[in-house]
Amino acid sequence: MSARLICWIMAMFVMVLTPGAKAEDGYDLWLRYPKAQGVALSGLSRHSESLLAPGQSSTAILARDELVRGIQGLTGRPPQSVTAIQGGTIWLATATDSPELAKLSLGLGKLGREGYVIRSVSVGGKAVTVIAADADQGLLYGVFGYLRLVQTAQPLDKIAVRSVPRMGLRLLNHWDNLNGTVERGYAGQSIWDWWRLPDWKGPRYADYARANASIGINGTVLNNVNASSDSLTAPYIAKSAALADVFRPYGIKVYLSARWTAPMEIGGLKTADPLDPQVAAWWKAKADEIYRAIPDFGGFLVKANSEGQPGPQDYKRTHADGANMLAAAVKPHGGIVMWRAFVYAHDNPDDRAKQAYADFKPLDGKFADNVLVQVKNGAIDFQPREPFHPLFGAMPKTPLMMEFQITKEYLGQSTHLTYLGPLFEEALKSDTFARGKGSTVAKVIDGSLDGHKLTGIAGVANIGADRDWSGSIFNQADWYAFGRFAWDPDASAETVAREWTAQTFTADPQFVEPVVKMMMGSREAAVNYMTPLGLSHIMGTGHHHGPAPWVSELARPEWNPVYYHRADAEGIGFDRTKTGSNAIAQYAPALARRLADPKTTPERDLLWFHHVGWDYRLASGETLWNSLVQHYDAGVAYVGGMQATWSSLRPYVDPVRFAETEAFLKIQAREARWWRDACIAYFQAISKRPLPAGAAAPEHPLLWYKAQSFPHAPGNP
Amino acid sequence: MSARLICWIMAMFVMVLTPGAKAEDGYDLWLRYPKAQGVALSGLSRHSESLLAPGQSSTAILARDELVRGIQGLTGRPPQSVTAIQGGTIWLATATDSPELAKLSLGLGKLGREGYVIRSVSVGGKAVTVIAADADQGLLYGVFGYLRLVQTAQPLDKIAVRSVPRMGLRLLNHWDNLNGTVERGYAGQSIWDWWRLPDWKGPRYADYARANASIGINGTVLNNVNASSDSLTAPYIAKSAALADVFRPYGIKVYLSARWTAPMEIGGLKTADPLDPQVAAWWKAKADEIYRAIPDFGGFLVKANSEGQPGPQDYKRTHADGANMLAAAVKPHGGIVMWRAFVYAHDNPDDRAKQAYADFKPLDGKFADNVLVQVKNGAIDFQPREPFHPLFGAMPKTPLMMEFQITKEYLGQSTHLTYLGPLFEEALKSDTFARGKGSTVAKVIDGSLDGHKLTGIAGVANIGADRDWSGSIFNQADWYAFGRFAWDPDASAETVAREWTAQTFTADPQFVEPVVKMMMGSREAAVNYMTPLGLSHIMGTGHHHGPAPWVSELARPEWNPVYYHRADAEGIGFDRTKTGSNAIAQYAPALARRLADPKTTPERDLLWFHHVGWDYRLASGETLWNSLVQHYDAGVAYVGGMQATWSSLRPYVDPVRFAETEAFLKIQAREARWWRDACIAYFQAISKRPLPAGAAAPEHPLLWYKAQSFPHAPGNP
């Protein structure tokens, strides 16, 4: 056979397969494993010639298959399967699988169920890469860790990685309704096909589990915290059980949001009083029923006495009474209860930012030992920026669980590129001063500050049935980042962005560096064009899309933007010092002292804590008014910069993902300008000050902005 | 290079490409173009060695690219592009592109804009396949026609096909709401991403247009007939225009459903009276505005004075008054109005089946010449079986447009395999006797019976954002069949099923024949297990899922199943003869005479027209009661047979599509049994007759069936 004929045959293969070649539509997330190039390719090929993977559990097989898939994608050929070490072998095993691993001093036995080590070792003179763990789950995480190393161009000759997750519960919260809608979802319908479960389990469920396992997520709350009791009926338990069966080998447990009044709505009881023995018995029987179908069911998440949801306070009982009753029901099965601290009451005239603390702080020490209190990162509601929630550090006897929002209800929804890594990092690094300097929120939630074993973090998912899962390619980065910060709350947003970018697009530094730079400033840009200098909650009513600082007529005071910014002829901002709501007293004294004075308050939080005159001078010497306008301008300018950056990167990106991002940046640029113009038009009508030199007048008069309406905006509850 | 090495290289290619190979998830519909085998492959290869395609319009280029894509997929290599005839050339051209075509006596010049010819010819001794048309649109249809021929294993040596669509308007009606929900949609959210249009036009829009073009659909009504006025505002016109831009090269025009009261809701007028000059002026200006954005806008579809929708009758005007006012607005631009005849009124005590005829028949001759009246196939509402609508044949001076429902609101929604081809065929072949025997519904709507040039057919789409477009693989067949019947209302459901099966799965007769057989009986099976012998409308309230013949308490009489079946101690069925509602008088006398007597009424429609005693003897000699039960049993048994057939076909189908169909058939089997048992339990409580020998008792008591509830069923309005 001639070389020419061979070439022809090869060309034929390429052609045959081209029409079937998959367009990049975002479905593969950061798990694309594209063919590596040059040094990276030869390095990986040399270190992955063969695979020794004796494990036989379903999880061990998933780990092995993932490694084969990754290496095959990256090098173009699968590693040879071997039963003994050769040169260039990857040895994927627990000590149970391969007792010989014990000789290698890998530190096995202390990794727990989920930790792993990856080490370059020499065995009998042969170069071997060991991926080892104490349990099969650790093997799966180790494989994803190894593939991440490989794709971020780490040298593969001397790997010495030991990784154990810092938090026990790393959960997604799906605000998905049983009818397929997703509250605050911007990525299409729910991926849970409740209607056709349990009969039909489509391939997407396993893809979901795999993606989550790749970033260490180990649990998922399937249904909205604004829950329907129906999710606890027998047909829906069977549906959840079907999902749990798919997720189990990936190390992902299923949890459910519990509707407080389920005993009445589906149980026929007359009350949902947590101290009523019939109620407790109903929940115990319900838990038993669930555990019969889902032996490793994780437990319940509860939104009670919050935004119209029923709860124990309806019966003059405390949140602890409620949580502990539920906790007793799941305790025999090893389950837990996550009780949300997101509460504020229509009949409570106090500062909304203070109410959760006021309700929960007195309950510290009163919760059962399988209860976590789940606290949003800030005291209001997932704003572009909030100071950390005062409950962090204030309940040392209670395991507090962090609740982040991955879905970008307030940060541009599906179209704005606003990478949340810096928000996660900022919140987790915040110092509560609860036990002196260095008492970071990260240390509160990882249990190290107060000695808790039960630890957790939750992210409100941004996942839907859209082909790209998250509504945009760049929104995928927020899902990824949440997983990485859940694994290690001291992670670096920049490193995480770099990992994500390299895996999602290409490891080429000509692409990665500008993209990471763009991502890293993008959340601050959103803060600037939406709510600079500590402003918050001035978005449109209901859908939360776009600016509406003028809204003042809603029934409850704390639903109105004017409640939050308090702009008047003198100045702007919410006085949370002693002269105002004194919310600062909920922080540790060392911190409260600094927050008492605008001069020692971080400027980024200034208007969160202080009502400040329009002519107040900031550190820069600029007046508050001028600086406010300049922040708005900086936000708009940053988006323009992102557009320019992205335009320059066309050669590195496939056409559809390039075009989508380009289109979304165009929307973001228009909407950033809209935010800026609307807010300036409104605030200027109050401040009555001229715009600083060089600042453009708003494009339209204020009335135009007020007249905008969006009856079909997505994500409404 | 050794043969072994070559094999290794080839194997490597296979391996390299395997991870990227596309799983069969249904997205490619009937346009997969899988590699042909054996004789078919060599025949096609011989006849597609090269391609002469001089056309340069965007549509001509789409046609050429589709042909290349098809041949490349089917043969493994693209045809060589040539500028002169060779042996094995496909010549794709209009006479404008290639004046030499005129010498071939192809009958060009009479094909219209959409027709085409495909002919095997000899040009200078060279075997050539000509795909020719009078316009580029015909070329595109010709290419799809050719690829269909190829894939259904037609001999390629002597092709002589001439095909011109019998109907002018071949439209999908999307009941899609602006918030992304789809009324009676069972395939996920709307594929229209209204929120991010016009900025982002994802690749799915072109894929949608291509799929529709492949079956000859040439228009699409984007929004629900229960319309929001917002779709006529400037932002939404821009969004529709963006879609129109994508669809245009595929020959697909955009239409909009018009909300009657839009002049009040978005125009600020005080009335929507069609005879008010301000109202007419508003619509004229609105039409002008739309045509500025969409120069080839198709026109309006209107649901007026129906199920709560406003309309001209609110102002004591007729449907013709309303339609003609709108028609005048679009007339200068060449637009049309499709006015729906689906009307019935809450304050009209007459048989619901008679009301549309009563409203519209007197208006025959009163409609402007760019109005079509759009009539559902039956007089009630898309039931598993209905006799043809009495308006067909009754309005000779008015172009009547057929409205079929492709989405299976009443035929098992997303999970039952109930191929609609036989329903379409049955309706279109129905003889109205309007001008004597042979006056079929097909001849009414194709204009041949009464000499209309303006002709059309609409199908309520079953398309959503689900990866497989239609909620199940087999539901895709209904979309396909609608297109084929729209092109040729005398098509054969069986031929269409065979085409679809061969293209969607494999042309292997071992697979095609049993699947076609299964499909062909599937709709009759649904009739049997749901509404045999002319029963109708006994489904669950609201969601229309499952049986509920007992429902009798809804506010309007004609919303209740008991209104339709009228079962009592004596018998069952709706007397529509002279002794009853006399609806039969709405049919042509020759037909009405036959329907007056149960003995000359087709048994399949018996209970539609007659109230018949339980012990009435059918032609078989069996009593009505026994036969009713036997029909229910036959329906259930058929589904069991489909399960067995499908199980035997595993070797022919890829895993995901096999598993999905298997799972859905399991659901269908369970639900067929549920329908049968619930209906028998209910009717037996009334008939008080024993089950015939061998018939199983219902699994549960009647109360159990009545207690079922489905609050989260999909597709609710």
Short mmCIF file of C-alpha atoms in Angstrom, two decimals, chain B residues 61 68 93 102 128 147-148 161 258 283 285 348 363 396 470 484 554 605 634 705 712:
data_model
loop_
_atom_site.label_atom_id
_atom_site.label_comp_id
_atom_site.label_asym_id
_atom_site.label_seq_id
_atom_site.Cartn_x
_atom_site.Cartn_y
_atom_site.Cartn_z
CA ILE B 61 -26.04 28.09 -1.83
CA VAL B 68 -22.90 18.23 -0.33
CA ALA B 93 -29.77 24.66 -11.38
CA ALA B 102 -33.97 24.31 -21.62
CA VAL B 128 -26.45 13.08 -15.26
CA LEU B 147 -31.89 13.11 -0.57
CA ARG B 148 -35.21 11.59 0.48
CA VAL B 161 -39.85 13.12 -10.41
CA ALA B 258 -52.71 39.34 16.59
CA TRP B 283 -53.75 48.51 12.32
CA ALA B 285 -49.88 51.92 10.70
CA ASN B 348 -74.87 29.59 23.54
CA LEU B 363 -70.40 34.83 6.23
CA PRO B 396 -67.40 27.50 -1.29
CA SER B 470 -40.56 17.24 19.86
CA ARG B 484 -45.46 15.93 3.78
CA LEU B 554 -67.20 22.58 35.58
CA ASP B 605 -68.15 7.64 14.66
CA ALA B 634 -57.69 -3.92 21.85
CA TYR B 705 -59.32 6.78 39.45
CA HIS B 712 -47.75 19.80 37.76
#
